[in-house]
Each structure stands twice: as structure tokens, then as C-alpha cells.
Tab-separated table of N, CA and C in Angstrom:
chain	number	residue	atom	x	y	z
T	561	UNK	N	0.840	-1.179	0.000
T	561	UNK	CA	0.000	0.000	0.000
T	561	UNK	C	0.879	1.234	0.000
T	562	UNK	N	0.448	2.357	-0.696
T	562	UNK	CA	1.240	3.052	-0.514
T	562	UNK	C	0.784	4.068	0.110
T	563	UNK	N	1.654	4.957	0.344
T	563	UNK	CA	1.130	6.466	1.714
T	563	UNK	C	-0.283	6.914	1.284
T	564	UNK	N	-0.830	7.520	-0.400
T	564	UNK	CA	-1.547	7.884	-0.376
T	564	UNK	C	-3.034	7.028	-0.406
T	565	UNK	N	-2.605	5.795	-0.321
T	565	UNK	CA	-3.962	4.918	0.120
T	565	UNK	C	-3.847	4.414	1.456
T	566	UNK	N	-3.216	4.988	2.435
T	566	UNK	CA	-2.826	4.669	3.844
T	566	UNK	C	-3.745	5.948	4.509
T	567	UNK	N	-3.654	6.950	3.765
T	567	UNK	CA	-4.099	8.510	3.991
T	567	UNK	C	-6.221	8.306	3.952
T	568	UNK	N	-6.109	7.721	2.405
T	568	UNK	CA	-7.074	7.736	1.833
T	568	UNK	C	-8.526	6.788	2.843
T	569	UNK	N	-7.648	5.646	3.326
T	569	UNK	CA	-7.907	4.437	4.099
T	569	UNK	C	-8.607	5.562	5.802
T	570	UNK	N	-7.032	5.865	6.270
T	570	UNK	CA	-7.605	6.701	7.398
T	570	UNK	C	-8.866	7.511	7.513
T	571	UNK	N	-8.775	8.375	6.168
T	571	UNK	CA	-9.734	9.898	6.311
T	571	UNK	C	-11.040	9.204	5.931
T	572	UNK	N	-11.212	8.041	5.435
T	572	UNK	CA	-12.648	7.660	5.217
T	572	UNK	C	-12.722	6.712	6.603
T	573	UNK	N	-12.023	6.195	7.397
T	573	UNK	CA	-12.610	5.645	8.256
T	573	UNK	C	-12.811	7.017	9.496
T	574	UNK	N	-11.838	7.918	9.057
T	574	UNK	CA	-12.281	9.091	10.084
T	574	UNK	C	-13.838	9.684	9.845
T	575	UNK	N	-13.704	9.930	8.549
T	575	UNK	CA	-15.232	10.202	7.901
T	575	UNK	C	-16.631	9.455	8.324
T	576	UNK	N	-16.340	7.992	7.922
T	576	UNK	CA	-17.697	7.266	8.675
T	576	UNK	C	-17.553	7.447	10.302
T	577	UNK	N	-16.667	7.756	11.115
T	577	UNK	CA	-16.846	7.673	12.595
T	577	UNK	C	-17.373	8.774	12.595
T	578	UNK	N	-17.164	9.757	12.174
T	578	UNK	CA	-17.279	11.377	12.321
T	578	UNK	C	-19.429	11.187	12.150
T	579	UNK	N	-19.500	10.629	10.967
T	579	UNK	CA	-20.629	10.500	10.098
T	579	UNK	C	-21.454	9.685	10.921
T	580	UNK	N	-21.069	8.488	11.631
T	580	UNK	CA	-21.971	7.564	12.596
T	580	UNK	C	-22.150	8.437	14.141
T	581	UNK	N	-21.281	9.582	14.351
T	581	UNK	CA	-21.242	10.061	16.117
T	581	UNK	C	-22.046	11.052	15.744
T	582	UNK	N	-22.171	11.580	14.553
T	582	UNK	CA	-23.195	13.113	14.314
T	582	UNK	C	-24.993	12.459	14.195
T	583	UNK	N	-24.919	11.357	13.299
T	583	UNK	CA	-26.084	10.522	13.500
T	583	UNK	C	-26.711	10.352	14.717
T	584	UNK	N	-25.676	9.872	15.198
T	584	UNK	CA	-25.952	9.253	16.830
T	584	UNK	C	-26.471	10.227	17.716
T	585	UNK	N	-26.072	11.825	17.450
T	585	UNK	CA	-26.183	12.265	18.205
T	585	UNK	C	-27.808	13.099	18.025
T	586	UNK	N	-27.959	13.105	16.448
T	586	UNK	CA	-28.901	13.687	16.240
T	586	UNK	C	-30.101	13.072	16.422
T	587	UNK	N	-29.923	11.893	16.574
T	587	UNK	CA	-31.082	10.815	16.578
T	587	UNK	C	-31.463	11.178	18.475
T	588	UNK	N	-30.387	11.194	19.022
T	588	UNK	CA	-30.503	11.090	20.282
T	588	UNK	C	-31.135	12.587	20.840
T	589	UNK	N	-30.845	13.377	19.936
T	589	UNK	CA	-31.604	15.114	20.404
T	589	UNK	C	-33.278	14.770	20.254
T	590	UNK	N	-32.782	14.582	19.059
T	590	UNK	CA	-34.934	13.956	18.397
T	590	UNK	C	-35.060	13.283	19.550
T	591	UNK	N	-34.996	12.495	20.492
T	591	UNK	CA	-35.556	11.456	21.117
T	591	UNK	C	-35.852	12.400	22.284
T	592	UNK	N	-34.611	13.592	22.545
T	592	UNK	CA	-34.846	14.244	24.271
T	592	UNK	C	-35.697	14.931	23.282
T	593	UNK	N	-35.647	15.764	22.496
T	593	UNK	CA	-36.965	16.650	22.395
T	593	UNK	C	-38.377	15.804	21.879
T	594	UNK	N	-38.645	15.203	21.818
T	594	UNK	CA	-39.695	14.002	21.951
T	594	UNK	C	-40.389	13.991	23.046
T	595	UNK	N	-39.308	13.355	24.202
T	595	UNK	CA	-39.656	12.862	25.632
T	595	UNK	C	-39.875	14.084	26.211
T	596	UNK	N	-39.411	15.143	26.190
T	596	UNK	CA	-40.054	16.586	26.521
T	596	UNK	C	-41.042	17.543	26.054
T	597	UNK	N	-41.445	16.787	24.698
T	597	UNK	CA	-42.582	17.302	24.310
T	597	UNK	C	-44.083	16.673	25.438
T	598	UNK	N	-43.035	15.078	25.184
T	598	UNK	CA	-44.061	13.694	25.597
T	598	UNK	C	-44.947	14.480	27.319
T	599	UNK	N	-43.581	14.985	28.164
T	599	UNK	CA	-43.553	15.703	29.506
T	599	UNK	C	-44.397	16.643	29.676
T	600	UNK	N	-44.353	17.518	28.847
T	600	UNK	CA	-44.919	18.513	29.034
T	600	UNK	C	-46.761	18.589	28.945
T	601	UNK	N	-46.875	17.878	27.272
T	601	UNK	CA	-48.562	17.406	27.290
T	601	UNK	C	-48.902	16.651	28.599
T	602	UNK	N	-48.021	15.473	29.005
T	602	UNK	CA	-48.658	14.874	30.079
T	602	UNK	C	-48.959	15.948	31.265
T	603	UNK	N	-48.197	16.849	31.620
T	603	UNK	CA	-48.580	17.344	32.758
T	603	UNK	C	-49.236	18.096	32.456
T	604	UNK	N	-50.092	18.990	31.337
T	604	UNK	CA	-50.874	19.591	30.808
T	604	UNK	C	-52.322	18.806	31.111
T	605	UNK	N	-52.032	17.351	31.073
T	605	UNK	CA	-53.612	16.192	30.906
T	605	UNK	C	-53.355	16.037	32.467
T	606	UNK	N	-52.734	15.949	32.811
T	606	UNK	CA	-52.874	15.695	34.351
T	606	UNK	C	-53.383	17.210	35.195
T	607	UNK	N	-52.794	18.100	34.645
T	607	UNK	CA	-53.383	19.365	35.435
T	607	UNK	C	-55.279	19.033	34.829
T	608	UNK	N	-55.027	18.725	33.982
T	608	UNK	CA	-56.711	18.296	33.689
T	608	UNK	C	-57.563	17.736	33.999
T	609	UNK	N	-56.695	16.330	34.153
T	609	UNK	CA	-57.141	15.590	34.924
T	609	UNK	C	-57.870	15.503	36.799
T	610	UNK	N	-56.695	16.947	36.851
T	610	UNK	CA	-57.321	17.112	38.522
T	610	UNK	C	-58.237	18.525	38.462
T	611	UNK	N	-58.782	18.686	37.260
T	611	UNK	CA	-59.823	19.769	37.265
T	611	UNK	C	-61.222	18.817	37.538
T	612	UNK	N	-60.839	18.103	36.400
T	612	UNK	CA	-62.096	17.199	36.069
T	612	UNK	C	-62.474	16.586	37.437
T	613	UNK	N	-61.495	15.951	38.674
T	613	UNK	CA	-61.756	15.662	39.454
T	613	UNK	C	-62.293	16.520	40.951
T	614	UNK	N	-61.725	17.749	40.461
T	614	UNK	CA	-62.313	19.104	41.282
T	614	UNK	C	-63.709	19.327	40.918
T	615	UNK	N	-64.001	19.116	39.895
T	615	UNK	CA	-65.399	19.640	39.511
T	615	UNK	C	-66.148	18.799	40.017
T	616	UNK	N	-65.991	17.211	39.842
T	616	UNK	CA	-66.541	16.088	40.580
T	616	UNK	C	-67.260	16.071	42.044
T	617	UNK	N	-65.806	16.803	43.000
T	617	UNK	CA	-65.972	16.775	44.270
T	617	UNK	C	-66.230	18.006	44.623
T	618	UNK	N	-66.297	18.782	43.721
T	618	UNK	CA	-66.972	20.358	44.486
T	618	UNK	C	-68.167	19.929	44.124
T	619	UNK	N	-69.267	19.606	43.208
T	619	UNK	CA	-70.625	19.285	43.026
T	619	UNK	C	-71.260	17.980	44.175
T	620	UNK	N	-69.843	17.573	44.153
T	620	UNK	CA	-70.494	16.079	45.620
T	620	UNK	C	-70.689	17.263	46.650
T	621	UNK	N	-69.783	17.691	46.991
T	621	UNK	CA	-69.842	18.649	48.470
T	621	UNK	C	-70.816	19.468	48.088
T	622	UNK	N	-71.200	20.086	47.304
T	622	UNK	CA	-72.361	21.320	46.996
T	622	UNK	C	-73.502	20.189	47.570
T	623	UNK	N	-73.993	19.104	46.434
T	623	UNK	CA	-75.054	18.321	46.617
T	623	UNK	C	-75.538	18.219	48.376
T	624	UNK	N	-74.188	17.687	49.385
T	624	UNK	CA	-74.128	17.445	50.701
T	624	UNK	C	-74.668	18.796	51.478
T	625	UNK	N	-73.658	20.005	50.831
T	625	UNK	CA	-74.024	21.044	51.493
T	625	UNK	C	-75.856	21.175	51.849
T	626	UNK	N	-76.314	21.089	50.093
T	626	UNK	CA	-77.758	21.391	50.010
T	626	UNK	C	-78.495	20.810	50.438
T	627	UNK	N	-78.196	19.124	50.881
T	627	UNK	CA	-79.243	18.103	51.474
T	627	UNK	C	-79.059	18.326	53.220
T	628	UNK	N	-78.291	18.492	53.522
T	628	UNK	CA	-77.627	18.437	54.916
T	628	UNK	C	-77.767	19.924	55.636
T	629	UNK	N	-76.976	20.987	55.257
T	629	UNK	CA	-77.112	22.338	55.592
T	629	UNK	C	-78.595	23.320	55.138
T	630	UNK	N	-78.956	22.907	54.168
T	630	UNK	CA	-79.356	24.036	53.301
T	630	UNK	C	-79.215	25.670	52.598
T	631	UNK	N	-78.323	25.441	52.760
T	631	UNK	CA	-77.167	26.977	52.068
T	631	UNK	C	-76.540	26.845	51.695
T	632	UNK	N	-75.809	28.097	50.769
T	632	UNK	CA	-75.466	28.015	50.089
T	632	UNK	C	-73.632	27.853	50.503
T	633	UNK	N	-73.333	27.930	51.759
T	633	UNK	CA	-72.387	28.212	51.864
T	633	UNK	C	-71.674	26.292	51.758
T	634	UNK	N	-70.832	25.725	51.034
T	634	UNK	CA	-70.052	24.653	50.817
T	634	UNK	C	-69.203	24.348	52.081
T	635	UNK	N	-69.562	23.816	53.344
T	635	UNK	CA	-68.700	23.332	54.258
T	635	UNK	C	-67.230	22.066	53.466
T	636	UNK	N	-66.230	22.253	53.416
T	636	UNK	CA	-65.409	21.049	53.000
T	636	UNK	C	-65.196	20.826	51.771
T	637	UNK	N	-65.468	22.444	51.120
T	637	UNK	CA	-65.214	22.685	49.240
T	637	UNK	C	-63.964	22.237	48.978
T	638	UNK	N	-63.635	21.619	48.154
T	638	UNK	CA	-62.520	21.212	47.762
T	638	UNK	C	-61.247	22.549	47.332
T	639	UNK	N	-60.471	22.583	47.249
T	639	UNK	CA	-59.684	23.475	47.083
T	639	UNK	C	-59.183	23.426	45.123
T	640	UNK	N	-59.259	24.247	44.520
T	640	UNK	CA	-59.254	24.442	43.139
T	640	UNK	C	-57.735	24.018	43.085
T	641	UNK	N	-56.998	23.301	41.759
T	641	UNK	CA	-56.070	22.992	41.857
T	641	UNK	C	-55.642	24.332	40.923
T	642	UNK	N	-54.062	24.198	41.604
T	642	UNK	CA	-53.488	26.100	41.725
T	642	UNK	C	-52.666	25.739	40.023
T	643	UNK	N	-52.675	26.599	39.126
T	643	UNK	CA	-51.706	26.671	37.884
T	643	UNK	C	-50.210	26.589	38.538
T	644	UNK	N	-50.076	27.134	39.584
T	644	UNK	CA	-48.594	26.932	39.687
T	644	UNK	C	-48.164	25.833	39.963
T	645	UNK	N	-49.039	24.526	40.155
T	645	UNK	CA	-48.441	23.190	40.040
T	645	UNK	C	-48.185	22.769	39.019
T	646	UNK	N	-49.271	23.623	37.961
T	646	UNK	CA	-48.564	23.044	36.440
T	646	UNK	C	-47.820	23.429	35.634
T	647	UNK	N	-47.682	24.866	36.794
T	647	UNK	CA	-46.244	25.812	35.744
T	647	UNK	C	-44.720	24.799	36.295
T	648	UNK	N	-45.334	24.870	37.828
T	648	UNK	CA	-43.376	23.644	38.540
T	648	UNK	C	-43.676	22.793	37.435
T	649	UNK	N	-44.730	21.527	37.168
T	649	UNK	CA	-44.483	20.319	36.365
T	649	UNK	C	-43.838	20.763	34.829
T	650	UNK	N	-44.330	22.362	34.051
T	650	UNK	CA	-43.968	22.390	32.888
T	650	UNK	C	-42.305	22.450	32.572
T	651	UNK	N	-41.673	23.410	34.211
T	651	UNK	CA	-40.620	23.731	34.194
T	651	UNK	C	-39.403	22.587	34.080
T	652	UNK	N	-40.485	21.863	35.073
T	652	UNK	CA	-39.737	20.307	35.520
T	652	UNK	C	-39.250	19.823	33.903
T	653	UNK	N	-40.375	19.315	33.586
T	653	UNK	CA	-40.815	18.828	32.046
T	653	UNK	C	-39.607	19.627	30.892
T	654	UNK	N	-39.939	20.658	30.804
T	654	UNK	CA	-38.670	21.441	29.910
T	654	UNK	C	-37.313	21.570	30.155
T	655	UNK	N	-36.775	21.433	31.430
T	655	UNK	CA	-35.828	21.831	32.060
T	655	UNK	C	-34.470	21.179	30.813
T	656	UNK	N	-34.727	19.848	30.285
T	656	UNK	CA	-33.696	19.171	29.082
T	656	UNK	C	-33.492	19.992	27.996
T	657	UNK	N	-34.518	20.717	27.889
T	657	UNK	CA	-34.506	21.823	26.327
T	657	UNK	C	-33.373	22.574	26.495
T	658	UNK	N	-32.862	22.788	25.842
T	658	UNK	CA	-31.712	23.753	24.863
T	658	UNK	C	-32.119	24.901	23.977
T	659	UNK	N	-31.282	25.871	23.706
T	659	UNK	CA	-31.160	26.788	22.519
T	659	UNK	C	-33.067	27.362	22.500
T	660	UNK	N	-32.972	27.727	21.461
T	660	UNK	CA	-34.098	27.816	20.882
T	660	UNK	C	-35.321	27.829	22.145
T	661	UNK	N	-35.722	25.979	22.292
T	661	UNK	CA	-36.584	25.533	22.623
T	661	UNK	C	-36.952	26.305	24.324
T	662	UNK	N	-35.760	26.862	24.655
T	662	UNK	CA	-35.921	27.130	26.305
T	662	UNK	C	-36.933	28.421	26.169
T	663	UNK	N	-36.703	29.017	24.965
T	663	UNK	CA	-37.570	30.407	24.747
T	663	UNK	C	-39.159	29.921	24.257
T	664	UNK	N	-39.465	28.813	23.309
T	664	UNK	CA	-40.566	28.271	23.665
T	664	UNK	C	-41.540	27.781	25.018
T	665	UNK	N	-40.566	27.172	25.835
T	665	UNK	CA	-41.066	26.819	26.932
T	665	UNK	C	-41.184	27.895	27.970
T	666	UNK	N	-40.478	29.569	27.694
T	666	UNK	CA	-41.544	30.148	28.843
T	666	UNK	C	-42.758	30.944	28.027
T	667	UNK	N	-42.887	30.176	26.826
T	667	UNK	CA	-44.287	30.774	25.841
T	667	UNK	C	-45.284	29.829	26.549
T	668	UNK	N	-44.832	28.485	26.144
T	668	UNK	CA	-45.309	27.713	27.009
T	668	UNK	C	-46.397	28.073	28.207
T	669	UNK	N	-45.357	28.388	29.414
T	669	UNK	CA	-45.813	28.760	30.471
T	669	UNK	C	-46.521	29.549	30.714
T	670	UNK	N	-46.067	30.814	30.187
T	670	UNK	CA	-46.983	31.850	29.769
T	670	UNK	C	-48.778	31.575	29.309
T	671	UNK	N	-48.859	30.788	28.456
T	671	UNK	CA	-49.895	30.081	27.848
T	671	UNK	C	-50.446	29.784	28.838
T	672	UNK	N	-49.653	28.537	29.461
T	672	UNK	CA	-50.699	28.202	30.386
T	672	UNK	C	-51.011	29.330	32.029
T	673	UNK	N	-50.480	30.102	32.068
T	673	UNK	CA	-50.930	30.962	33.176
T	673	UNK	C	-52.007	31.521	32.469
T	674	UNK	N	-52.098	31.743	31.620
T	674	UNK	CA	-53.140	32.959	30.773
T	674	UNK	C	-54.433	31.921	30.953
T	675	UNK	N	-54.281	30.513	30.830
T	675	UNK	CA	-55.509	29.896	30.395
T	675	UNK	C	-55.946	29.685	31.684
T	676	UNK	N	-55.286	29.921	33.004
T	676	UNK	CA	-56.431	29.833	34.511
T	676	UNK	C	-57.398	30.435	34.448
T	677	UNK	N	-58.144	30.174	35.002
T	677	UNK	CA	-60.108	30.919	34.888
T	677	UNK	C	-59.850	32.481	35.624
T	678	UNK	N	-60.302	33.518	35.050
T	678	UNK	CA	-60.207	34.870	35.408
T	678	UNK	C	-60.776	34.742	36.983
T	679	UNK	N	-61.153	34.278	37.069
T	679	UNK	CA	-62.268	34.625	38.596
T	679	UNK	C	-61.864	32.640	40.038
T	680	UNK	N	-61.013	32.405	40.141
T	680	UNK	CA	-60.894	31.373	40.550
T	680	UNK	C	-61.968	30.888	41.860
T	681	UNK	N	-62.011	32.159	42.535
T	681	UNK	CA	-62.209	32.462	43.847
T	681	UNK	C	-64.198	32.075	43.854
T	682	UNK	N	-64.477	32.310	42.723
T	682	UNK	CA	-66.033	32.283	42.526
T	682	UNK	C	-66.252	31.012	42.292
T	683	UNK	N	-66.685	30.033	43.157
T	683	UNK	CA	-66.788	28.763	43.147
T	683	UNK	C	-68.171	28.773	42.384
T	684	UNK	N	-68.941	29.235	42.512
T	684	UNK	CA	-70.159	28.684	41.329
T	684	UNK	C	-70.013	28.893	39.634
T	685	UNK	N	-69.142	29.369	39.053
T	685	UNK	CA	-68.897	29.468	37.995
T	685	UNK	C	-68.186	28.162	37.390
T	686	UNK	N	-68.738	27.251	37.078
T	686	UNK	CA	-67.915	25.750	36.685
T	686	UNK	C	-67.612	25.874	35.285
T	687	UNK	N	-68.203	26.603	34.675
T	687	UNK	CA	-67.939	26.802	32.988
T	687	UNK	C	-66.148	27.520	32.854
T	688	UNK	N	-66.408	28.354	34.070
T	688	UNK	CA	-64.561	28.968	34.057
T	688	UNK	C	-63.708	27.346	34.105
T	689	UNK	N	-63.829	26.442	35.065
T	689	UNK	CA	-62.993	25.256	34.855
T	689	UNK	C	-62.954	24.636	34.375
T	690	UNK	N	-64.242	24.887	33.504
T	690	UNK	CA	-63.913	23.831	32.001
T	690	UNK	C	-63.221	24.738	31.011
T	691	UNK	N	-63.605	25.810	30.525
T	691	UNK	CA	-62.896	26.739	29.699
T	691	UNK	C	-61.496	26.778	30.035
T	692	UNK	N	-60.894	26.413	31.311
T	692	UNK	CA	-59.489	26.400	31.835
T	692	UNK	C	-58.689	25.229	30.725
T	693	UNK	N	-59.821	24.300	31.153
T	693	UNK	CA	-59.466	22.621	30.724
T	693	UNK	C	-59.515	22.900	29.354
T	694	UNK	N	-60.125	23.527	28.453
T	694	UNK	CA	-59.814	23.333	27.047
T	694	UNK	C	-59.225	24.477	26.792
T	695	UNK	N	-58.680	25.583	27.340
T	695	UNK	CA	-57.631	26.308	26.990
T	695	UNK	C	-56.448	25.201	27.284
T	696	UNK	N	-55.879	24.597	28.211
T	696	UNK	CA	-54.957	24.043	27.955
T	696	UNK	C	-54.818	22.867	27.241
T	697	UNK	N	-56.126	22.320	27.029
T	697	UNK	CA	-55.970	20.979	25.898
T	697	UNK	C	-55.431	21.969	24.543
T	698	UNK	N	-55.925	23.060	24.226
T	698	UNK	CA	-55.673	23.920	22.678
T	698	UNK	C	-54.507	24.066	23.250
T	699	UNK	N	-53.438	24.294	24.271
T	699	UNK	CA	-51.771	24.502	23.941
T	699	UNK	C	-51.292	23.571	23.966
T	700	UNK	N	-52.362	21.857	24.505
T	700	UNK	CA	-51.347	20.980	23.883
T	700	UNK	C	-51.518	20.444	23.065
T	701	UNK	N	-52.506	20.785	22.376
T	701	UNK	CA	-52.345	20.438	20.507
T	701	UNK	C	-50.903	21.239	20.223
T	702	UNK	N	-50.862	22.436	20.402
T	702	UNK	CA	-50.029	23.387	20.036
T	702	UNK	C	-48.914	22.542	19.873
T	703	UNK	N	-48.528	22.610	21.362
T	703	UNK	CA	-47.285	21.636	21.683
T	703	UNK	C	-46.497	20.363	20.938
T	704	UNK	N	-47.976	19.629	20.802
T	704	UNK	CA	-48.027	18.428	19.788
T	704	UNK	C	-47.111	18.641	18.530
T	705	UNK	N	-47.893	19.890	17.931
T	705	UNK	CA	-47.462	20.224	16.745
T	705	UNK	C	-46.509	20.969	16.665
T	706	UNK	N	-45.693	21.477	17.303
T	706	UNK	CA	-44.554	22.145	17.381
T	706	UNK	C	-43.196	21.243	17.264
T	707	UNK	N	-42.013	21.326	16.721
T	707	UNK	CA	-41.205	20.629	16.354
T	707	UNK	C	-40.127	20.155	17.257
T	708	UNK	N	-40.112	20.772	18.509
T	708	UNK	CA	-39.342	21.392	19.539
T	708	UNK	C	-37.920	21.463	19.523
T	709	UNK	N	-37.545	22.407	18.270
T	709	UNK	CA	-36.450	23.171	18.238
T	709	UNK	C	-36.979	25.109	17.786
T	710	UNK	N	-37.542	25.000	17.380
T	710	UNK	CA	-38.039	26.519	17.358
T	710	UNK	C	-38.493	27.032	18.598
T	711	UNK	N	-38.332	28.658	18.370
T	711	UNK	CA	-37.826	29.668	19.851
T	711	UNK	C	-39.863	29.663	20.077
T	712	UNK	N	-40.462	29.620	19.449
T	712	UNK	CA	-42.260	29.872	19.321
T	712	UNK	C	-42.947	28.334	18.662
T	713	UNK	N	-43.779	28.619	19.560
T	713	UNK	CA	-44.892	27.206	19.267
T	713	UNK	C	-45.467	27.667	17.865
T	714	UNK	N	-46.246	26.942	16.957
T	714	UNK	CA	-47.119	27.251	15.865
T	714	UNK	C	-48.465	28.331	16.377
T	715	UNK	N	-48.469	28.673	15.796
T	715	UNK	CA	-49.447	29.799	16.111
T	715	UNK	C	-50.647	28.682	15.811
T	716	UNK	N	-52.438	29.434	15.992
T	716	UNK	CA	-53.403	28.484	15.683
T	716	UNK	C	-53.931	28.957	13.867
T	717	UNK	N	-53.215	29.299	13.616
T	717	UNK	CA	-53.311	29.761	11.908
T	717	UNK	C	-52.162	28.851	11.094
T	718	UNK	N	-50.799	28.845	11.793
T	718	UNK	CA	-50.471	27.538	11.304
T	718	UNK	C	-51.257	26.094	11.306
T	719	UNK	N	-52.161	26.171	11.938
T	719	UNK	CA	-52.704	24.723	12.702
T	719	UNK	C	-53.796	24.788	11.488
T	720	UNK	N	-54.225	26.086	11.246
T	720	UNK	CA	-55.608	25.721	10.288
T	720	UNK	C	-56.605	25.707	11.222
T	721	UNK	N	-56.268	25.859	12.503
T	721	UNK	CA	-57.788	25.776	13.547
T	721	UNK	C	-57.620	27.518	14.135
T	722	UNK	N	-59.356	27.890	13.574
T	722	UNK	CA	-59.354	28.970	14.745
T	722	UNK	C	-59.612	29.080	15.760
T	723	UNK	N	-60.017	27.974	16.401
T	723	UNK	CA	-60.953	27.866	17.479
T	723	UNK	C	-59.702	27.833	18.378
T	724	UNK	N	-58.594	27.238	18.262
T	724	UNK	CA	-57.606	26.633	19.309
T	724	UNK	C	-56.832	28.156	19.640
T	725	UNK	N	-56.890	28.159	21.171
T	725	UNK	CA	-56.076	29.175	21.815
T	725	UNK	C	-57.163	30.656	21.988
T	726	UNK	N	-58.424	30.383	21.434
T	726	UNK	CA	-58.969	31.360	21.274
T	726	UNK	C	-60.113	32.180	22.883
């Protein structure tokens, strides 16, 4: 063999290592921004999940109040579950993001503070905790559809839906 196929030999096996560790690595970003997309919807359905179950047990306790007391006042109302458990879980959830994506995730957050019910404190208004619940199901479509390397989620005009975020 001579030097310049000794050269030739090296720089292509440098080439495929170079070529298999950039793969490797990119495959492996796709996967964390995946599992942090995956994070974030979940704790979005779980903050939901404990609406749905607030609404449950504030109407049991109302029902009790009305058969038992007769007023209006709710002895043992359940306590509304607070957005800032789902802003810690979003933070939790994003905390792997990089570049770009870290400026999405306090859009993110943002989002979801905006989508708590204006009036929390007014326990007879149950339409505010559902309107809560599908403001944040519409940011995690968003989410869904977002690529998670861009600094901004898709707007709901990228999506083709007007209804979402609205």
C-alpha cells in the first residue's frame, strides 16, 4: 500500500466515525426533544385531569351542602387545583430543552398561566374550569405540533384551527 492509500484508508474511516457520532447524536436530540414534548402534554392532561376531578368533588360537596345544611355556603369545598403546580411540572418537564426551545417553553408557560379561569375564587362558575381545561388541551395540541427546536410554538393559523387558543 502506498502512503496515499494509507491517507485515503484513514480519512474515510475518520469520515464514517465522524458520520456515525453526528447521527448518533442527532437521533438522540430527536428522542430528548420528543420525551419533553411527551412531559410537558402529560402534565398539561394531568393538570386536567385534577380539574375534572375538582369539579366532581366540588358538586359532591355542593349536593351534601344542600341536602344536609341548606345553604349556600359549601362546608369542606374542595380546594381548586393552583396553575402553579402546572407551571413547577412544565418547568420540571422542559428543564432538558436547549437553545431555541428554552424560549418556547416560557411561551409555554406563559400560555398556560393565561388559560387559569379569570375569577378562581367564585366557586359557582364551573364553565370557568372547564374553559381552563380546554384552553390548555388547545396549547397541547399546540405543543403536539410544534417541532421542539423553534424559539415559538405554531401559532393556531399555522394549525388551520381557529378555534384553538382562542
Amino acid at each position: 500500500m502506498e502512503l496515499e492509500e494509507v491517507f485515503g484508508v484513514l480519512i474515510s474511516a475518520f469520515a464514517g466515525s465522524l458520520a456515525a457520532v453526528l447521527v448518533s447524536f442527532w437521533i438522540e436530540a430527536n428522542r430528548q426533544r420528543g420525551r419533553a414534548k411527551a412531559d410537558l402534554i402529560y402534565a398539561i392532561s394531568r393538570h386536567c385531569e385534577r380539574l375534572g376531578q375538582y369539579s366532581s368533588e366540588f358538586w359532591a360537596a355542593e349536593a351534601f351542602a344542600r341536602t344536609k345544611f341548606q345553604g349556600s355556603v359549601i362546608p369542606g369545598a374542595p380546594e381548586k387545583p393552583s396553575i402553579r403546580i402546572l407551571e413547577a411540572a412544565l418547568l420540571s418537564a422542559g428543564s432538558s430543552m436547549v437553545g431555541d426551545a428554552k424560549m418556547a417553553l416560557a411561551q409555554i408557560v406563559k400560555l398556560a398561566k393565561e388559560a387559569e379561569s379569570q375569577s378562581p375564587e367564585n366557586r359557582e362558575v364551573i364553565a370557568e374550569w372547564e374553559a381552563e381545561a380546554s384552553r390548555l388541551n388547545d396549547l397541547a395540541i399546540l405543543i403536539g405540533q410544534w417541532d421542539g427546536r423553534k424559539a415559538a410554538l405554531p401559532t393556531p393559523a399555522d394549525l388551520g384551527h381557529a378555534a384553538v387558543m382562542s
